[in-house]
Amino acid sequence: MEQQVVIRNPADIQWFGLNKDGSIAYSKHGLDGMSAHKRIKASAPISSFCMLQNNGSIHILADTTSGMYYIKVAEHSRDQKELRVAANRQARFPYLFIYKSVLYVCCVVTELEESKLFLKSLDNGVWNERYIPLFRGEGALVRLDDAVFTISNQGKLHGLFRCLNPLDECVLYSLEYDVEQDVRNERRLFALKQKNQRWHMGLDVDCLGMPHFVWTILNGGSVAYYYVNAAREARSSMPLLINGDQDAAIPHFLFANECILVLFWDGNEKIEYVYSLNQGRTWSASGHIHFGKQSSLRMVQSIRKQSTMISPAKVLGFHMPFFRSLEFIDLFNPFIGLGFSASSVERFHWIKLQMEYLYRDYLQHTNQLRQEASKVALLNEAMEDQVRSLMREVDQLKEEEKKVLEQLKAMNEMKEDEEEHFSLRFIR
């Protein structure tokens, strides 16, 4: 699947994608109809990247043929800074985030059959780095195949890794690392004694910061779906009953209070889903949503902003260039066809949840209107103060003018008796 990044701003939408020559294609589409295009290059061709936008700068961590590079690009100029943060060609899976105004970049580095999480932070212009060991219980690591990351608002970095161990087992590991306390917690989640499967992994954190993991496995002609969270025992993953096609779908999480909705996207216009009303303890039977081909569903990287952090976030949505993400409230639309249980208790739960979302949306818009009204009131007050100040200055200038006129009149009277008569004519 082609890697794409979408950044949505009030006045424009920006798209980033990987070119065949290893550069990053950049396009900006304004709401006024204007557009701009350019390319971002590193010192070596880029194979994958992760991106953030903050305070007029674009921060990129790029995996290249000569190592891992951090690139900072000024949005409104051509200024670009570049730093190679890891020279090792075995540095992969770039990820970056901002927590409490500190920029963190990380990747997985494998040397001498040992994998470590490399974490580098930029605080007040000073870089610091650390290494976090991975997969200590596996001994020699044969191959690391995949890794995904997310960061919680509490400053905990979560990772999900898929590797092949010396016993030819495909193993899933999770990592929780507190970036402030330097405390790690690693768990072995799952193992499968078969190779050559096709996997897709999903990882996200809910509103409380608890991580949730899901993965799909295509093995022969059958597909298996699994879920686990931090509250469950290690190796106690829960199979999910999905009526899917003969392919491993791409998982995506949506959260609302204690409700978890997992979407399994087939890469086209079909989505299978399951939901839990109790933070993943039990799950519903599966249902499906089908979008038309004109919807152009796609999975992109966007940006999540919370009170203490800014991080990348996977988003499922549609349309281009004016991208719109698929939100939880959309799924209550009767035309989409999201069906729920006939239980009156469960239906009441969904109606309550829908009303909460509508009310939350109402509050968000009214708060924005209040903020705008407050800004206008402050602006009017400032303008009134400015007008009053200008009127005082005008009065002072009139007094000064009156004094000057009196002085000139007195000078004129004193010189009336001189041979060369001096006079001034004033035009009022």
Coordinates of C-alpha atoms in Angstrom, one line a residue:
M1 CA 0.0 0.0 0.0
E2 CA 1.4 3.4 -1.0
Q3 CA 2.5 5.5 2.0
Q4 CA 0.7 8.8 2.3
V5 CA 0.6 11.5 4.9
V6 CA -2.3 14.0 5.2
I7 CA -2.1 17.2 7.3
R8 CA -5.3 19.1 7.7
N9 CA -5.1 22.8 8.6
P10 CA -7.9 25.4 8.8
A11 CA -6.8 27.0 5.5
D12 CA -5.4 24.1 3.5
I13 CA -4.8 20.4 3.2
Q14 CA -1.2 19.1 2.7
W15 CA -0.3 15.7 1.1
F16 CA 3.0 13.9 1.3
G17 CA 3.9 10.7 -0.6
L18 CA 7.0 8.8 -1.6
N19 CA 8.3 9.2 -5.2
K20 CA 10.0 6.4 -7.1
D21 CA 13.3 8.3 -6.9
G22 CA 13.3 8.2 -3.0
S23 CA 12.1 11.8 -2.6
I24 CA 9.0 13.0 -0.8
A25 CA 6.3 14.6 -3.0
Y26 CA 4.6 17.5 -1.3
S27 CA 1.4 19.3 -2.4
K28 CA -0.7 21.9 -0.6
H29 CA -4.3 22.5 -1.6
G30 CA -5.8 25.7 -0.2
L31 CA -9.5 26.2 0.4
D32 CA -9.3 29.2 -1.9
G33 CA -8.5 26.8 -4.8
M34 CA -4.8 27.6 -5.0
S35 CA -2.3 24.7 -4.9
A36 CA 1.5 24.4 -4.6
H37 CA 3.8 21.4 -5.3
K38 CA 7.5 20.7 -4.4
R39 CA 9.8 17.8 -3.4
I40 CA 11.7 17.1 -0.2
K41 CA 15.0 15.2 -0.5
A42 CA 17.4 13.6 1.9
S43 CA 21.1 12.9 1.4
A44 CA 20.1 9.4 0.2
P45 CA 16.9 7.9 -1.3
I46 CA 14.1 7.5 1.2
S47 CA 12.4 4.1 1.5
S48 CA 9.9 5.0 4.3
F49 CA 9.2 8.0 6.6
C50 CA 7.2 9.3 9.5
M51 CA 6.1 12.9 9.8
L52 CA 4.8 15.6 12.1
Q53 CA 3.9 19.3 11.7
N54 CA 4.4 21.8 14.6
N55 CA 4.9 25.6 14.9
G56 CA 5.5 26.2 11.2
S57 CA 8.0 23.3 10.8
I58 CA 7.6 19.9 9.3
H59 CA 9.6 17.1 11.2
I60 CA 10.5 14.0 9.2
L61 CA 12.2 10.8 10.3
A62 CA 13.3 9.0 7.1
D63 CA 14.7 5.5 6.6
T64 CA 17.2 5.8 3.7
T65 CA 19.8 3.6 2.0
S66 CA 22.6 5.2 4.2
G67 CA 20.8 5.3 7.6
M68 CA 18.1 7.0 9.5
Y69 CA 17.8 10.8 8.9
Y70 CA 15.9 13.5 10.8
I71 CA 14.8 16.3 8.5
K72 CA 13.3 19.6 9.5
V73 CA 11.7 21.7 6.8
A74 CA 10.4 25.3 7.3
E75 CA 6.8 25.4 5.8
H76 CA 7.0 29.0 4.4
S77 CA 10.6 29.0 3.1
R78 CA 13.1 26.6 1.5
D79 CA 15.1 26.2 4.7
Q80 CA 15.9 22.5 5.4
K81 CA 18.1 21.0 8.1
E82 CA 19.2 17.4 8.2
L83 CA 20.8 15.1 10.7
R84 CA 21.7 11.4 10.5
V85 CA 20.5 10.0 13.7
A86 CA 21.5 6.4 13.0
A87 CA 24.2 5.3 10.5
N88 CA 23.4 1.6 10.7
R89 CA 21.6 0.3 7.6
Q90 CA 19.7 -2.1 9.9
A91 CA 17.9 0.9 11.5
R92 CA 14.3 0.5 10.4
F93 CA 10.7 1.4 11.4
P94 CA 10.9 5.2 11.9
Y95 CA 8.6 6.9 14.4
L96 CA 8.7 10.3 16.0
F97 CA 6.5 12.3 18.4
I98 CA 6.5 15.4 20.6
Y99 CA 5.8 15.0 24.3
K100 CA 5.8 18.0 26.7
S101 CA 7.5 20.1 24.0
V102 CA 10.4 17.6 23.6
L103 CA 10.9 16.0 20.2
Y104 CA 11.6 12.3 20.2
V105 CA 12.7 10.2 17.2
C106 CA 13.0 6.4 17.4
C107 CA 13.7 3.3 15.3
V108 CA 14.7 -0.3 15.7
V109 CA 18.4 -1.0 15.3
T110 CA 19.6 -4.6 14.8
E111 CA 23.2 -5.5 15.2
L112 CA 24.9 -8.9 15.7
E113 CA 21.4 -10.6 15.9
E114 CA 20.4 -8.3 18.7
S115 CA 17.5 -5.7 18.3
K116 CA 17.3 -2.5 20.3
L117 CA 14.9 0.4 20.3
F118 CA 17.0 3.5 19.6
L119 CA 15.4 6.7 21.1
K120 CA 16.8 10.1 20.6
S121 CA 15.3 13.3 22.1
L122 CA 15.8 17.0 21.4
D123 CA 15.3 19.2 24.4
N124 CA 16.2 22.9 24.3
G125 CA 18.6 22.4 21.4
V126 CA 20.4 19.4 23.0
W127 CA 20.2 15.8 21.7
N128 CA 20.2 12.9 24.1
E129 CA 19.9 9.2 23.2
R130 CA 19.3 5.9 24.8
Y131 CA 18.9 2.2 23.8
I132 CA 16.2 -0.1 25.0
P133 CA 16.8 -3.8 24.6
L134 CA 14.1 -5.9 22.9
F135 CA 13.1 -9.6 22.9
R136 CA 15.4 -10.6 25.8
G137 CA 13.5 -13.9 26.2
E138 CA 14.2 -15.1 22.6
G139 CA 18.0 -15.4 22.7
A140 CA 19.3 -15.0 19.1
L141 CA 16.8 -13.2 16.9
V142 CA 16.6 -14.5 13.4
R143 CA 14.6 -11.7 11.8
L144 CA 12.4 -8.7 12.7
D145 CA 9.6 -8.5 10.2
D146 CA 7.4 -5.6 11.3
A147 CA 6.9 -3.0 14.1
V148 CA 4.3 -0.4 14.8
F149 CA 4.3 2.3 17.5
T150 CA 2.0 4.7 19.3
I151 CA 2.4 7.2 22.2
S152 CA -0.1 7.9 25.0
N153 CA -0.9 11.2 26.5
Q154 CA 0.7 9.9 29.7
G155 CA 4.1 9.7 28.0
K156 CA 4.2 5.9 27.5
L157 CA 5.6 4.7 24.2
H158 CA 3.9 1.4 23.0
G159 CA 5.3 -0.9 20.4
L160 CA 4.1 -4.1 18.7
F161 CA 6.7 -6.2 17.0
R162 CA 6.6 -9.4 14.9
C163 CA 9.8 -11.5 14.6
L164 CA 11.0 -14.9 13.6
N165 CA 12.9 -16.7 16.4
P166 CA 15.4 -19.6 16.1
L167 CA 12.6 -22.1 16.5
D168 CA 11.0 -20.9 13.3
E169 CA 8.1 -19.4 15.4
C170 CA 6.4 -16.1 14.3
V171 CA 6.3 -14.3 17.6
L172 CA 4.5 -11.0 18.6
Y173 CA 5.9 -8.9 21.4
S174 CA 4.6 -5.7 23.0
L175 CA 6.6 -3.0 24.6
E176 CA 5.5 -0.3 27.0
Y177 CA 8.2 2.3 27.8
D178 CA 7.8 5.3 30.0
V179 CA 9.9 8.1 28.3
E180 CA 10.2 10.1 31.5
Q181 CA 10.8 7.4 34.1
D182 CA 12.9 5.2 31.8
V183 CA 10.9 2.1 32.8
R184 CA 10.1 -0.7 30.3
N185 CA 7.6 -3.6 30.3
E186 CA 7.8 -6.2 27.6
R187 CA 5.3 -9.0 26.9
R188 CA 5.3 -12.0 24.6
L189 CA 1.7 -11.9 23.2
F190 CA 1.5 -14.7 20.6
A191 CA 3.5 -17.3 18.8
L192 CA 2.7 -19.4 15.7
K193 CA 4.8 -22.4 14.6
Q194 CA 4.3 -21.7 10.9
K195 CA 6.0 -19.5 8.4
N196 CA 5.0 -17.7 5.1
Q197 CA 1.8 -16.2 6.4
R198 CA 0.5 -12.8 5.6
W199 CA 0.1 -10.5 8.6
H200 CA -1.4 -7.1 9.4
M201 CA -1.0 -5.5 12.8
G202 CA -2.9 -2.7 14.5
L203 CA -2.0 -0.8 17.7
D204 CA -3.6 2.2 19.3
V205 CA -4.4 3.7 22.8
D206 CA -7.8 4.7 24.1
C207 CA -8.8 7.9 25.9
L208 CA -7.4 6.6 29.2
G209 CA -4.0 5.7 27.6
M210 CA -4.6 1.9 27.6
P211 CA -3.0 0.1 24.6
H212 CA -5.1 -2.2 22.4
F213 CA -3.5 -4.7 20.0
V214 CA -5.1 -6.6 17.0
W215 CA -3.7 -8.7 14.2
T216 CA -4.8 -10.7 11.2
I217 CA -3.1 -13.7 9.8
L218 CA -3.7 -15.2 6.3
N219 CA -2.5 -18.8 6.4
G220 CA -3.3 -20.9 3.3
G221 CA -6.9 -20.2 2.5
S222 CA -8.1 -19.1 6.0
V223 CA -7.8 -15.9 7.9
A224 CA -7.6 -15.6 11.7
Y225 CA -8.3 -12.4 13.7
Y226 CA -6.9 -11.8 17.2
Y227 CA -7.2 -9.1 19.9
V228 CA -5.5 -8.5 23.2
N229 CA -5.1 -5.5 25.6
A230 CA -2.9 -4.6 28.5
A231 CA -5.4 -5.9 31.1
R232 CA -5.4 -9.5 29.7
E233 CA -2.8 -12.1 30.6
A234 CA 0.1 -12.4 28.3
R235 CA -0.4 -15.0 25.6
S236 CA -4.2 -14.9 26.2
S237 CA -5.2 -13.3 23.0
M238 CA -8.8 -13.4 22.1
P239 CA -9.9 -14.8 18.6
L240 CA -12.4 -12.5 16.9
L241 CA -15.2 -14.0 14.8
I242 CA -15.1 -12.2 11.4
N243 CA -16.9 -13.1 8.3
G244 CA -14.1 -11.9 6.1
D245 CA -12.9 -12.6 2.6
Q246 CA -9.9 -14.9 1.8
D247 CA -7.4 -12.2 2.6
A248 CA -5.9 -10.6 5.7
A249 CA -7.6 -7.2 6.2
I250 CA -6.0 -4.1 7.6
P251 CA -7.2 -3.3 11.2
H252 CA -8.1 0.1 12.5
F253 CA -9.3 1.2 15.9
L254 CA -12.0 3.8 16.8
F255 CA -12.7 4.6 20.5
A256 CA -15.7 6.2 22.3
N257 CA -15.8 6.0 26.1
E258 CA -15.7 2.3 27.0
C259 CA -16.7 1.3 23.4
I260 CA -14.1 -0.1 21.0
L261 CA -14.8 -0.5 17.4
V262 CA -12.3 -2.4 15.2
L263 CA -12.6 -1.9 11.5
F264 CA -11.0 -4.5 9.1
W265 CA -10.5 -2.8 5.8
D266 CA -9.9 -5.0 2.7
G267 CA -8.0 -2.3 0.8
N268 CA -10.9 -1.4 -1.5
E269 CA -14.3 -0.3 -0.3
K270 CA -15.4 -3.1 2.1
I271 CA -15.1 -3.0 5.9
E272 CA -15.8 -5.7 8.3
Y273 CA -16.2 -4.7 12.0
V274 CA -16.6 -5.9 15.5
Y275 CA -17.3 -3.9 18.6
S276 CA -16.9 -4.2 22.4
L277 CA -18.9 -2.2 24.9
N278 CA -16.7 -3.0 27.9
Q279 CA -13.1 -2.1 26.9
G280 CA -12.4 -5.4 25.1
R281 CA -13.6 -7.9 27.6
T282 CA -16.2 -9.3 25.3
W283 CA -16.9 -8.7 21.6
S284 CA -19.9 -8.7 19.2
A285 CA -20.4 -10.8 16.1
S286 CA -19.1 -9.2 13.0
G287 CA -20.9 -7.0 10.5
H288 CA -19.9 -5.2 7.4
I289 CA -20.0 -1.7 5.8
H290 CA -19.8 -1.3 2.0
F291 CA -18.8 2.0 0.4
G292 CA -19.1 2.8 -3.3
K293 CA -16.0 2.9 -5.5
Q294 CA -16.4 6.7 -5.8
S295 CA -15.6 7.1 -2.1
S296 CA -11.9 6.3 -2.7
L297 CA -11.3 4.8 0.8
R298 CA -7.7 5.0 1.8
M299 CA -5.5 4.6 5.0
V300 CA -3.2 7.5 5.6
Q301 CA -1.0 8.9 8.3
S302 CA -2.3 12.0 9.9
I303 CA -1.5 13.9 13.2
R304 CA -3.1 13.5 16.7
K305 CA -2.8 16.4 19.1
Q306 CA -3.6 16.1 22.8
S307 CA -2.8 18.2 25.9
T308 CA 0.8 17.0 26.3
M309 CA 1.7 15.3 23.0
I310 CA 1.7 15.5 19.2
S311 CA 2.0 12.2 17.4
P312 CA 1.4 10.4 14.1
A313 CA -1.9 8.6 13.8
K314 CA -3.4 6.2 11.2
V315 CA -6.6 7.5 9.7
L316 CA -9.1 5.8 7.5
G317 CA -11.0 8.2 5.3
F318 CA -12.0 9.2 1.8
H319 CA -11.7 11.9 -1.0
M320 CA -8.7 13.6 -2.4
P321 CA -7.4 16.3 -2.2
F322 CA -9.9 17.4 0.4
F323 CA -9.6 14.3 2.6
R324 CA -12.2 13.5 5.2
S325 CA -11.6 11.0 8.0
L326 CA -14.1 8.3 8.9
E327 CA -15.3 9.3 12.4
F328 CA -17.3 7.3 15.0
I329 CA -20.3 9.5 14.6
D330 CA -20.4 8.6 10.8
L331 CA -21.2 5.0 11.7
F332 CA -24.6 6.0 13.2
N333 CA -25.7 7.1 9.8
P334 CA -28.5 4.7 8.7
F335 CA -27.4 4.9 5.1
I336 CA -24.0 3.4 6.0
G337 CA -25.6 0.2 7.2
L338 CA -23.9 -0.3 10.6
G339 CA -26.1 -2.8 12.3
F340 CA -26.2 -3.6 16.0
S341 CA -27.8 -6.3 18.2
A342 CA -31.6 -6.4 18.6
S343 CA -31.1 -6.2 22.4
S344 CA -33.0 -3.2 23.8
V345 CA -30.2 -2.7 26.4
E346 CA -27.6 -2.6 23.7
R347 CA -29.6 -0.3 21.4
F348 CA -30.1 2.1 24.4
H349 CA -26.4 2.1 24.9
W350 CA -25.8 3.1 21.2
I351 CA -28.5 5.7 21.3
K352 CA -27.0 7.2 24.5
L353 CA -23.5 7.1 22.9
Q354 CA -24.8 8.8 19.7
M355 CA -26.4 11.6 21.8
E356 CA -23.2 12.0 23.7
Y357 CA -21.3 12.4 20.5
L358 CA -23.8 14.9 19.1
Y359 CA -23.7 16.9 22.3
R360 CA -19.9 16.8 22.3
D361 CA -19.9 18.0 18.7
Y362 CA -22.4 20.8 19.7
L363 CA -20.3 21.8 22.6
Q364 CA -17.2 21.9 20.4
H365 CA -18.8 24.2 17.9
T366 CA -20.4 26.5 20.5
N367 CA -17.1 26.7 22.4
Q368 CA -15.4 27.7 19.1
L369 CA -18.1 30.3 18.5
R370 CA -17.6 31.6 22.1
Q371 CA -13.9 31.9 21.6
E372 CA -14.4 33.7 18.3
A373 CA -16.9 36.1 19.9
S374 CA -14.5 36.7 22.8
K375 CA -11.7 37.5 20.4
V376 CA -14.0 39.9 18.5
A377 CA -15.0 41.6 21.8
L378 CA -11.4 41.9 22.9
L379 CA -10.5 43.3 19.5
N380 CA -13.3 45.8 19.7
E381 CA -12.3 46.8 23.2
A382 CA -8.7 47.2 22.0
M383 CA -9.8 49.3 19.1
E384 CA -11.9 51.5 21.4
D385 CA -8.9 52.0 23.7
Q386 CA -6.8 52.9 20.6
V387 CA -9.4 55.4 19.4
R388 CA -9.6 57.0 22.9
S389 CA -5.8 57.2 23.0
L390 CA -5.7 58.9 19.5
M391 CA -8.3 61.4 20.6
R392 CA -6.2 62.3 23.6
E393 CA -3.2 62.8 21.3
V394 CA -5.3 65.0 19.0
D395 CA -6.3 67.2 22.0
Q396 CA -2.7 67.5 23.0
L397 CA -1.7 68.4 19.5
K398 CA -4.4 71.1 19.4
E399 CA -3.0 72.6 22.7
E400 CA 0.5 72.5 21.3
E401 CA -0.7 74.2 18.1
K402 CA -2.5 76.9 20.2
K403 CA 0.7 77.7 22.1
V404 CA 2.8 77.8 19.0
L405 CA 0.4 80.3 17.3
E406 CA 0.4 82.5 20.4
Q407 CA 4.2 82.5 20.4
L408 CA 4.4 83.4 16.7
K409 CA 1.8 86.2 17.2
A410 CA 3.9 87.7 20.0
M411 CA 7.0 87.6 17.8
N412 CA 5.2 89.3 15.0
E413 CA 4.0 92.1 17.2
M414 CA 7.6 92.7 18.5
K415 CA 9.0 93.1 15.0
E416 CA 6.4 95.5 13.7
D417 CA 8.6 98.5 14.4
E418 CA 11.6 97.2 12.6
E419 CA 12.6 98.5 9.1
E420 CA 12.0 95.1 7.5
H421 CA 8.6 94.3 8.6
F422 CA 8.1 90.6 9.5
S423 CA 4.7 89.1 9.3
L424 CA 3.3 85.6 9.1
R425 CA 0.0 84.6 7.5
F426 CA -1.7 81.6 9.0
I427 CA -3.9 79.4 7.0
R428 CA -6.4 77.7 9.3

